[in-house]
Short mmCIF file of C-alpha atoms in Angstrom, two decimals:
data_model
loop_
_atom_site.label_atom_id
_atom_site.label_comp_id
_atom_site.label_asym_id
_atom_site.label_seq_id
_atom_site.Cartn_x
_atom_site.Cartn_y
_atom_site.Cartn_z
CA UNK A 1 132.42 131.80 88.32
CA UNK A 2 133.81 134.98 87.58
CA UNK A 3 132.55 134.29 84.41
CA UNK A 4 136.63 160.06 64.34
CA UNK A 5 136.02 161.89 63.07
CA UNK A 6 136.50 163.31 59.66
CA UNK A 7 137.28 166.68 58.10
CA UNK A 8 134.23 168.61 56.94
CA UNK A 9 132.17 166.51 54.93
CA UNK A 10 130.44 168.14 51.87
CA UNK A 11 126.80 167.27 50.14
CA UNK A 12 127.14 163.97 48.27
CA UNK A 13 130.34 163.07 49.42
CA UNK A 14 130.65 159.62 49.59
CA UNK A 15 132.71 157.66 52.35
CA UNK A 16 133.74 153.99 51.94
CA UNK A 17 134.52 152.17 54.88
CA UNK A 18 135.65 147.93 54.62
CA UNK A 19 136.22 145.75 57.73
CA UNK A 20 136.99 142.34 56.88
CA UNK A 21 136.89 139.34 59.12
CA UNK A 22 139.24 136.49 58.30
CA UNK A 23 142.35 134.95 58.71
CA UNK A 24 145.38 137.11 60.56
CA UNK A 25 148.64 136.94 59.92
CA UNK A 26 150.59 134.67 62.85
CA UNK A 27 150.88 136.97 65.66
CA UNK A 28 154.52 138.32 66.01
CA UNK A 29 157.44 135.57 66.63
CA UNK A 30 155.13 132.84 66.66
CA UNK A 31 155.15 130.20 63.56
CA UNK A 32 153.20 127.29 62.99
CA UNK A 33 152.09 125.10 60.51
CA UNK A 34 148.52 125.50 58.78
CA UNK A 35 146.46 122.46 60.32
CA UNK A 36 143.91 120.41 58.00
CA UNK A 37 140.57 121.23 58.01
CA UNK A 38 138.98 118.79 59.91
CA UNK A 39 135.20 118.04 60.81
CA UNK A 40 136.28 118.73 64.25
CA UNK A 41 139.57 119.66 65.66
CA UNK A 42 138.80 117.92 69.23
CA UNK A 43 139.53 114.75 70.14
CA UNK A 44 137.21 112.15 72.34
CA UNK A 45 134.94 114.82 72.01
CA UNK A 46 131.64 112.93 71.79
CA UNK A 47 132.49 110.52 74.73
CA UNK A 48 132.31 107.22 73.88
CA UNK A 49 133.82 104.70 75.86
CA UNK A 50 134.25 102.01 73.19
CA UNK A 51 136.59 104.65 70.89
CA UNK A 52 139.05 107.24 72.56
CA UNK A 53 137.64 105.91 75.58
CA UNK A 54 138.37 106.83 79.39
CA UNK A 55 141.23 105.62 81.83
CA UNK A 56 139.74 104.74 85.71
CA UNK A 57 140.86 106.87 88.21
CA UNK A 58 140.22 107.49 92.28
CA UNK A 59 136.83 106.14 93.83
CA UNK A 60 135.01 109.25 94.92
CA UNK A 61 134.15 109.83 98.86
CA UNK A 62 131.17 107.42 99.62
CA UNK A 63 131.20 105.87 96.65
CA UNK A 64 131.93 101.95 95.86
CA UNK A 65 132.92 102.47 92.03
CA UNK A 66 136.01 104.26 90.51
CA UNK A 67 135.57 107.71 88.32
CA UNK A 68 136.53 107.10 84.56
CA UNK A 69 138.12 110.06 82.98
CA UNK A 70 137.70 110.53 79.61
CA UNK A 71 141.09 110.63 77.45
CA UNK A 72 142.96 113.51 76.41
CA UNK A 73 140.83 115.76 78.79
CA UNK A 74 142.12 117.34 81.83
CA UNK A 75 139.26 117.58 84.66
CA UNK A 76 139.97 120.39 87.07
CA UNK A 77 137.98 121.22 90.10
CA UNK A 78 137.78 123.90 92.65
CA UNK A 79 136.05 121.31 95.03
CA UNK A 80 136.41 117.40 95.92
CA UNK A 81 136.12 115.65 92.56
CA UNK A 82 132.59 114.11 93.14
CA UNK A 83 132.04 111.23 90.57
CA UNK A 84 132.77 112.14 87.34
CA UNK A 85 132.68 109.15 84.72
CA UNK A 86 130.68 107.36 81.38
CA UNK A 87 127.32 107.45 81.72
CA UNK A 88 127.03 104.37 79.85
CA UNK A 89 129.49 102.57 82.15
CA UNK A 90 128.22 104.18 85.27
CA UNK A 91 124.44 103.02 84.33
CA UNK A 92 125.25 99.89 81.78
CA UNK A 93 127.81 98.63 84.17
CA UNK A 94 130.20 98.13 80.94
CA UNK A 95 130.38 99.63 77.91
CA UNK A 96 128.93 96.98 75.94
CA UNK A 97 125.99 96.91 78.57
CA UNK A 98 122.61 97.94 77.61
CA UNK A 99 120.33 100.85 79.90
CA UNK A 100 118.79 103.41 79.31
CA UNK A 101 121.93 106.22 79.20
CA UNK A 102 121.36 110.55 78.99
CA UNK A 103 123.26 111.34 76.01
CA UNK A 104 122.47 113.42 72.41
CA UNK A 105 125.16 111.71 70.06
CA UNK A 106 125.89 108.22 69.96
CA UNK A 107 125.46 105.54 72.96
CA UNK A 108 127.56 107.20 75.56
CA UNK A 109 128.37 110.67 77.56
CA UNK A 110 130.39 112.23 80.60
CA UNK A 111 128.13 111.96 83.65
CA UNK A 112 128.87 114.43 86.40
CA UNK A 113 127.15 113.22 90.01
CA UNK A 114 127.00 115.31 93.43
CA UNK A 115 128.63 113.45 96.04
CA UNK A 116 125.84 111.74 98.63
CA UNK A 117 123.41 112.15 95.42
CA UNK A 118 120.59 110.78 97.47
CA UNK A 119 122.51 110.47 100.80
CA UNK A 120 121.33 112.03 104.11
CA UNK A 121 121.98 114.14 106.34
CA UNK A 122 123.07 116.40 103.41
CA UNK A 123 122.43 114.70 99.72
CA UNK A 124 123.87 116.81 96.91
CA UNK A 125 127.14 118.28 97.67
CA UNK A 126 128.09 121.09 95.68
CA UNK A 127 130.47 120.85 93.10
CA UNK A 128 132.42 122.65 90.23
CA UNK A 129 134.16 120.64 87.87
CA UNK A 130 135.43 121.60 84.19
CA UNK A 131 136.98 119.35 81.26
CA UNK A 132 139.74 120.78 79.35
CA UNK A 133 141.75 120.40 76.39
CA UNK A 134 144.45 122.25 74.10
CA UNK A 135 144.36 122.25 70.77
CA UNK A 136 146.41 123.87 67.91
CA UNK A 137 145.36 126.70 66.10
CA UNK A 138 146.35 129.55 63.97
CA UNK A 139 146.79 133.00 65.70
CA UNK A 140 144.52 135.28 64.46
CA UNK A 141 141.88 132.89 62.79
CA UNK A 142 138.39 132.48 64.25
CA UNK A 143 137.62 129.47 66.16
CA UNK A 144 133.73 128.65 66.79
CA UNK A 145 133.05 125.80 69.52
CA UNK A 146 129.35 124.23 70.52
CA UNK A 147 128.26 121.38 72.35
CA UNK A 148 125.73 120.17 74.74
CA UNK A 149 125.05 119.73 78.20
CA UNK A 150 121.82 118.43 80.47
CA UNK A 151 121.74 119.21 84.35
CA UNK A 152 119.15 118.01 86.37
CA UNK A 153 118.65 120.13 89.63
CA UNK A 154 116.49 117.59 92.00
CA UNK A 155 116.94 114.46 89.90
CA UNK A 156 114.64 113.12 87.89
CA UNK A 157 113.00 110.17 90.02
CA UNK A 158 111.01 112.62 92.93
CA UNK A 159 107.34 113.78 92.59
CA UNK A 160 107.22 116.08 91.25
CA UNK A 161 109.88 115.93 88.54
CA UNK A 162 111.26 119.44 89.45
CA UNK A 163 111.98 120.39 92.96
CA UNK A 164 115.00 122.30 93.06
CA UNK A 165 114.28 126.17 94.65
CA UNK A 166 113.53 128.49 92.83
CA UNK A 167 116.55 130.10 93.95
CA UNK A 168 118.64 127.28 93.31
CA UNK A 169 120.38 126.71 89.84
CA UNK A 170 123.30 123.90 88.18
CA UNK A 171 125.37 126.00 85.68
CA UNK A 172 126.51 125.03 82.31
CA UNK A 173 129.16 126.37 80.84
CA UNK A 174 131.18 126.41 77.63
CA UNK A 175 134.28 128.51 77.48
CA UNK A 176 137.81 129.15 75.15
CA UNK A 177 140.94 130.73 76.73
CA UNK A 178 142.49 131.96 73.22
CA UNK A 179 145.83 132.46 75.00
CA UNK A 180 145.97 128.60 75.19
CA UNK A 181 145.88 128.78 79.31
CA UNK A 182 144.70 126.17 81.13
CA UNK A 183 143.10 127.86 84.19
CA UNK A 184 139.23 127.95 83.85
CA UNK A 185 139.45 130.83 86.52
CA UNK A 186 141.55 133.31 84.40
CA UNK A 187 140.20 136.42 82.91
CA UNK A 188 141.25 135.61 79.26
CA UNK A 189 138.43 132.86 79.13
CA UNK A 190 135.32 133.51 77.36
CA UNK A 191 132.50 132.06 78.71
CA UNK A 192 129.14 130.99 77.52
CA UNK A 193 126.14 129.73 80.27
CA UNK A 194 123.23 128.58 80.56
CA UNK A 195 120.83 127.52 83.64
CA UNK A 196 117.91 126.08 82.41
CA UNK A 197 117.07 123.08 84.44
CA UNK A 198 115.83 119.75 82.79
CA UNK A 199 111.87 120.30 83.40
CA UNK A 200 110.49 123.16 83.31
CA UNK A 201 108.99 124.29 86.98
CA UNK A 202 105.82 122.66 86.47
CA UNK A 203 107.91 119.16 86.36
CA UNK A 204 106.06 117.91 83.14
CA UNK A 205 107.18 119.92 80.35
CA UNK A 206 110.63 118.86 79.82
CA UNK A 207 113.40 120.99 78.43
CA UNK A 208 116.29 118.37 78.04
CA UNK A 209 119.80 118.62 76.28
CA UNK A 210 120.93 122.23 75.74
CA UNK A 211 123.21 123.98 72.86
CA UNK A 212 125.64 126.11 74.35
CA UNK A 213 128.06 127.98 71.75
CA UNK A 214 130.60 130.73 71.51
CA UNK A 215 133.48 131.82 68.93
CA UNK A 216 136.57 133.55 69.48
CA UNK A 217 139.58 134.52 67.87
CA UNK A 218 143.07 132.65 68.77
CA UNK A 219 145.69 134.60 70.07
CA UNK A 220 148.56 132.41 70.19
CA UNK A 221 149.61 129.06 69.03
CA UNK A 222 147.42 127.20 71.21
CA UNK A 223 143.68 127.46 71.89
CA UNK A 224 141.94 125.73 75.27
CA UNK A 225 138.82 124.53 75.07
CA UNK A 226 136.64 124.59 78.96
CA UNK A 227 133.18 122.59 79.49
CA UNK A 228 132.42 122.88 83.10
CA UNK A 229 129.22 121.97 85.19
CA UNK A 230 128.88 123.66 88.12
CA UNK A 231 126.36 123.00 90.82
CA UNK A 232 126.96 125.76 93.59
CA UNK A 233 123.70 125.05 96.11
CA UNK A 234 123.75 121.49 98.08
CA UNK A 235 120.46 119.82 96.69
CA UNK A 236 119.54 116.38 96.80
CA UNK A 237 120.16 114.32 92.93
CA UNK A 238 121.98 117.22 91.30
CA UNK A 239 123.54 115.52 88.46
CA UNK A 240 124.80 116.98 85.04
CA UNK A 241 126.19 115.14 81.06
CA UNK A 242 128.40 116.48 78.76
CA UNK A 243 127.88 115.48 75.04
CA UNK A 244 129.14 116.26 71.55
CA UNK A 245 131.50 119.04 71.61
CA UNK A 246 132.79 120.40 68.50
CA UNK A 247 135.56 123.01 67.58
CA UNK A 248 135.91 124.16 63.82
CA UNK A 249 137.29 127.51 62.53
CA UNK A 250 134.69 129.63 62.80
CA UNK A 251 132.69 131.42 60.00
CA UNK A 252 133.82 134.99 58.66
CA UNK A 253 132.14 138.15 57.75
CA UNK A 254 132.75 141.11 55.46
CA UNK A 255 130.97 144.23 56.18
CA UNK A 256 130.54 147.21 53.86
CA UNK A 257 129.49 150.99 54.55
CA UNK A 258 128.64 154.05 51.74
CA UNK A 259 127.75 156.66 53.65
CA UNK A 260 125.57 159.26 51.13
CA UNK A 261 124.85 162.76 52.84
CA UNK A 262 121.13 163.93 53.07
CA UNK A 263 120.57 167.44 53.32
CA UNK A 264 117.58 169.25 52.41
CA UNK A 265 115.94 167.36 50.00
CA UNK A 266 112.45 166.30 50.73
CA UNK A 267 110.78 162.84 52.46
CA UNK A 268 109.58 161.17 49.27
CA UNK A 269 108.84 157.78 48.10
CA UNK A 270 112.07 156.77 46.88
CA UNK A 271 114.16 159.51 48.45
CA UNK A 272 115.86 159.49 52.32
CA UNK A 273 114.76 161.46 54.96
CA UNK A 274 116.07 164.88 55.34
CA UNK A 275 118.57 165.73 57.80
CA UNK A 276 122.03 163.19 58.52
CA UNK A 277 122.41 160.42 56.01
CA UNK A 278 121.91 157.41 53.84
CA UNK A 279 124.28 154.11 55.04
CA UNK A 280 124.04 151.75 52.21
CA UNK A 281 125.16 148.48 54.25
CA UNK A 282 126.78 145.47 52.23
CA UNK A 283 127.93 142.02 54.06
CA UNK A 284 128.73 138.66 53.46
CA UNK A 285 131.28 135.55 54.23
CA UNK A 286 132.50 132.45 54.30
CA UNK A 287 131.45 128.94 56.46
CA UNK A 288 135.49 128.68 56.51
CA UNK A 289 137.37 125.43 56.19
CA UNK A 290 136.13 123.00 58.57
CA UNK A 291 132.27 123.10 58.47
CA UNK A 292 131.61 122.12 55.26
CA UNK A 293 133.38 118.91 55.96
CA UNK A 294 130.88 117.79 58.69
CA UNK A 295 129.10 114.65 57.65
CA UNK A 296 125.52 115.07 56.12
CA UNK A 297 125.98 118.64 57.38
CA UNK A 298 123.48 121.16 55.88
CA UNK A 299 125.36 124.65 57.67
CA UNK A 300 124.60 128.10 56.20
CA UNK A 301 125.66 131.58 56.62
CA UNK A 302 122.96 134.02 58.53
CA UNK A 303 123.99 137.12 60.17
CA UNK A 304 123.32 139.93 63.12
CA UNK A 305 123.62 143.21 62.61
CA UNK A 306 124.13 145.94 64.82
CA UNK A 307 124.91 149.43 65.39
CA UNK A 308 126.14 151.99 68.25
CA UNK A 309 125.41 155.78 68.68
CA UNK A 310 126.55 157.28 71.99
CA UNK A 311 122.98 158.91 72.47
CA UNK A 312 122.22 154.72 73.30
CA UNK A 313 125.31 153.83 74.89
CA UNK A 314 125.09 149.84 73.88
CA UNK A 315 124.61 148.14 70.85
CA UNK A 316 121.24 147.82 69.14
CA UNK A 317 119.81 145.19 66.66
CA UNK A 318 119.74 146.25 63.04
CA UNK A 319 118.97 143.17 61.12
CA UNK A 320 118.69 139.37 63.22
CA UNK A 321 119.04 135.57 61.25
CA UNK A 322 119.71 137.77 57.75
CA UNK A 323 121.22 136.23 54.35
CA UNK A 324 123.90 137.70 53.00
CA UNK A 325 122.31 141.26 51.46
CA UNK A 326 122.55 145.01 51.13
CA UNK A 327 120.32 147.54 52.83
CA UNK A 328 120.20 151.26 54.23
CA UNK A 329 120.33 152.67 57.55
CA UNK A 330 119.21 156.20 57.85
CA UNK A 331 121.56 157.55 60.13
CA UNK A 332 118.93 160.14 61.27
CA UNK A 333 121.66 162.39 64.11
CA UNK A 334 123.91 164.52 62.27
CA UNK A 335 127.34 165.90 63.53
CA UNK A 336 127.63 162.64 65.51
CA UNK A 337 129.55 158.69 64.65
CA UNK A 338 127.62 155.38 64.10
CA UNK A 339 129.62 152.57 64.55
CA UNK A 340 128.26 149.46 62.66
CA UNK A 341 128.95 145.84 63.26
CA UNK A 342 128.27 142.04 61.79
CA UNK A 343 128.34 138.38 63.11
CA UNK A 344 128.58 135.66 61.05
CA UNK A 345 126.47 132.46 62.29
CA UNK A 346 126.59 129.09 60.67
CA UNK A 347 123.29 127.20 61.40
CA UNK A 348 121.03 124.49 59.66
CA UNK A 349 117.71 125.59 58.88
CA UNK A 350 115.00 124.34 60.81
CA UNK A 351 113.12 121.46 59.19
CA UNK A 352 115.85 120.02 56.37
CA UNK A 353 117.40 117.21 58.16
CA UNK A 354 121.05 117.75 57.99
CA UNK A 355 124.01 116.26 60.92
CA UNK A 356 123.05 115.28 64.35
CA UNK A 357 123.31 116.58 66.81
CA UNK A 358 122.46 120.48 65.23
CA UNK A 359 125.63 122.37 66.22
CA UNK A 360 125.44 126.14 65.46
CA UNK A 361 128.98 128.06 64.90
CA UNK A 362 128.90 131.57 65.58
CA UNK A 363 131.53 133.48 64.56
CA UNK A 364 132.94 137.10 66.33
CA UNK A 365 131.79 140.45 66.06
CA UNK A 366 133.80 142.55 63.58
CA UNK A 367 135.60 145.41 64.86
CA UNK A 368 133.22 148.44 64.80
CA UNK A 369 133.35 150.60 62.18
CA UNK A 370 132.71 153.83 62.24
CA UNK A 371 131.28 156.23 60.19
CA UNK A 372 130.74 160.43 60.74
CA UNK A 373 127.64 162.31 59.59
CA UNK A 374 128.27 165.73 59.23
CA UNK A 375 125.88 168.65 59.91
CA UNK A 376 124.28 169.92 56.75
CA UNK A 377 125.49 172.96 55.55
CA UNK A 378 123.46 176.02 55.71
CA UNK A 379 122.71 176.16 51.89
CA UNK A 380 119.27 176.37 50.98
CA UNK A 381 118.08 174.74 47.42
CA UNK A 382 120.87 172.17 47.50
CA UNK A 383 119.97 169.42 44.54
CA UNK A 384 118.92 165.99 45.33
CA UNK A 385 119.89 163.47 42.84
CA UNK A 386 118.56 160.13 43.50
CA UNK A 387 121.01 156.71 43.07
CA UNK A 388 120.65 153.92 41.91
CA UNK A 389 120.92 152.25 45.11
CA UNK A 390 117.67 153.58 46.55
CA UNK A 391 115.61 150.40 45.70
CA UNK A 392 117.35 148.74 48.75
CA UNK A 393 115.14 148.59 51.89
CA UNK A 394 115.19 150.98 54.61
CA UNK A 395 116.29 149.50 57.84
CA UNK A 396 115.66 152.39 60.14
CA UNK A 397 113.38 155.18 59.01
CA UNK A 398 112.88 156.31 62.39
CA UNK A 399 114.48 160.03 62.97
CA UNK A 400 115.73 159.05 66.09
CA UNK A 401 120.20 158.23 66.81
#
């Protein structure tokens, strides 16, 4: 699962950078027609069997019952296609039958099975299966996709509840190929996992259904959507269900950097620190076209900030789950580049009941933007005038890059 620098800067200059996330242009020869917004640009993608439905296919190896696929998905696997079908027909017997049935949304979900589930000599065959669909985008625009997933490693029926090793893992996975591919192997497929098991190890406390969500932007015409369970270790009752997937374009971001030099005025209550500069951050956005239109849906904007000096080498956390604001970052290294960055996030707050199941749309990192901080000048008694802008809070007051 193979899952600048500027010219010399001088006191008080002031720098204004703008990266804007939205909506591209079509990328070059390609045309196509602006789709409705829609609550959800997948199809079948909750599952039911009494609605879009599923067509029966083969009878898996040592198995008695045919596999039901569910329509307009492809199922691709790199192993023998162990039973794949509805959980509610699987367990109800029909679709109209009544059992208890794993699912988050509605009466019904895709159950994925190991072959031999409880069989000896060798129960639990591995397995790797994904479910895939095309849809049509726009090139260029942000696409943000979650759903849910539940593996149980072990089953559910032994004593105790959990005894998969501790080595041993089922993954799920959630992934977008923004060339439109359909390949879940191919490099241009982002990927989102998670391993969490249904219980945690002491097999009482149980974990359940788990969100899984990623965004990314199209890059052609077409946009293919992956969910994929993937069970790698033989293990007796590994079983897995796929629920309530949902596509939308994703939510967008506007980030916004003043860069005002420090030199050598002094550390004071409403002043910066000596030494590098003031970043006066500014960002915002937009849920986009699609969320807003999701039934009893209660979505709002949050975003992560980050930013990058080469002293760190990676990316490091600025501001986490903020509103839309404004705020300085004291760039503390001088003669050096910060690059700053925002995600947009569309979530509903804990506590206000809003749609169900609680899908959360992230959105993609802007391109970094980078900002210089020249060396002060060797000019002793340089004025400080303090702006009007100083009131905002100081995100990092540390003198460190």
């Amino acid at each position: 699962m193979n899952f600048a620098s500027c010219r010399y800067c001088a006191p008080f200059l002031v720098v204004v950078f703008l990266v804007m996330l939205g909506q591209a242009a079509l990328a070059q020869g390609e045309s196509a027609a602006m789709p409705d917004a829609a609550p959800n640009l997948l199809v079948n993608a909750n599952f039911e069997c009494g609605e879009e439905g599923y067509t029966a296919a083969d009878i898996p190896p040592g198995d008695t019952k045919p596999n039901y696929y569910p329509n307009h998905w492809t199922v691709v696997s790199s192993t023998t296609i162990p039973i794949l079908t509805s959980a509610r027909i699987r367990f109800a017997k029909s679709c109209d039958g009544e059992a208890h049935v794993e699912k988050i949304e509605g009466r019904d979900s895709v159950l994925i099975r190991a072959l031999d589930h409880e069989t000896p000599p060798e129960p639990g065959k591995p397995f790797d299966v994904t479910l895939l669909q095309q849809v049509d985008v726009v090139s260029g625009a942000t696409y943000s996709l979650s759903g849910w997933m539940l593996t149980l490693c072990g089953g559910s029926n032994t004593v105790p509840r959990n005894d998969c090793p501790e080595e041993y893992y089922m993954a799920k996975l959630l992934g977008i190929d923004p060339t439109g591919g359909v390949d879940p192997d191919a490099p241009s497929v982002q990927w989102v996992e998670n391993r969490r098991n249904f219980v945690e190890p002491d097999g009482r406390t149980r974990i359940g259904w788990q969100n899984l969500r990623l965004g990314a932007t199209a890059q052609a015409i077409t946009m293919t959507v992956f969910a994929r369970i993937a069970s790698p270790f033989q293990w007796h009752g590994n079983h897995g269900f796929i629920d309530a997937l949902s596509l939308v374009r994703g939510p967008t971001a506007t980030l916004t950097a003043t860069a005002l030099l420090s030199t050598t005025a002094p550390l004071g209550e409403t002043a910066p620190p000596t030494g590098g500069a003031v970043i006066t951050l500014t960002w915002a956005g937009e849920l986009g076209p699609d969320i807003p239109l999701i039934e009893g849906g209660r979505h709002e904007l949050r975003f992560d900030l980050q930013y990058w000096h080469d002293a760190n080498q990676r990316w490091r956390d600025i501001l986490s789950d903020a509103d839309a604001g404004e705020a300085l970052f004291h760039a503390a290294c001088a003669g050096s580049s910060y690059r700053f960055r925002v995600q947009p996030r569309a979530e509903q707050p804990e506590g206000v009941k809003g749609a169900s199941p609680n899908q959360r749309y992230p959105g993609v990192w802007s391109e970094p933007l980078d900002i210089f901080v020249p060396a002060a000048p060797v000019a002793p008694g340089i004025p400080f005038t303090v702006t009007d802008q100083l009131f905002l809070p100081l995100l990092q007051s540390q003198r460190t890059c």
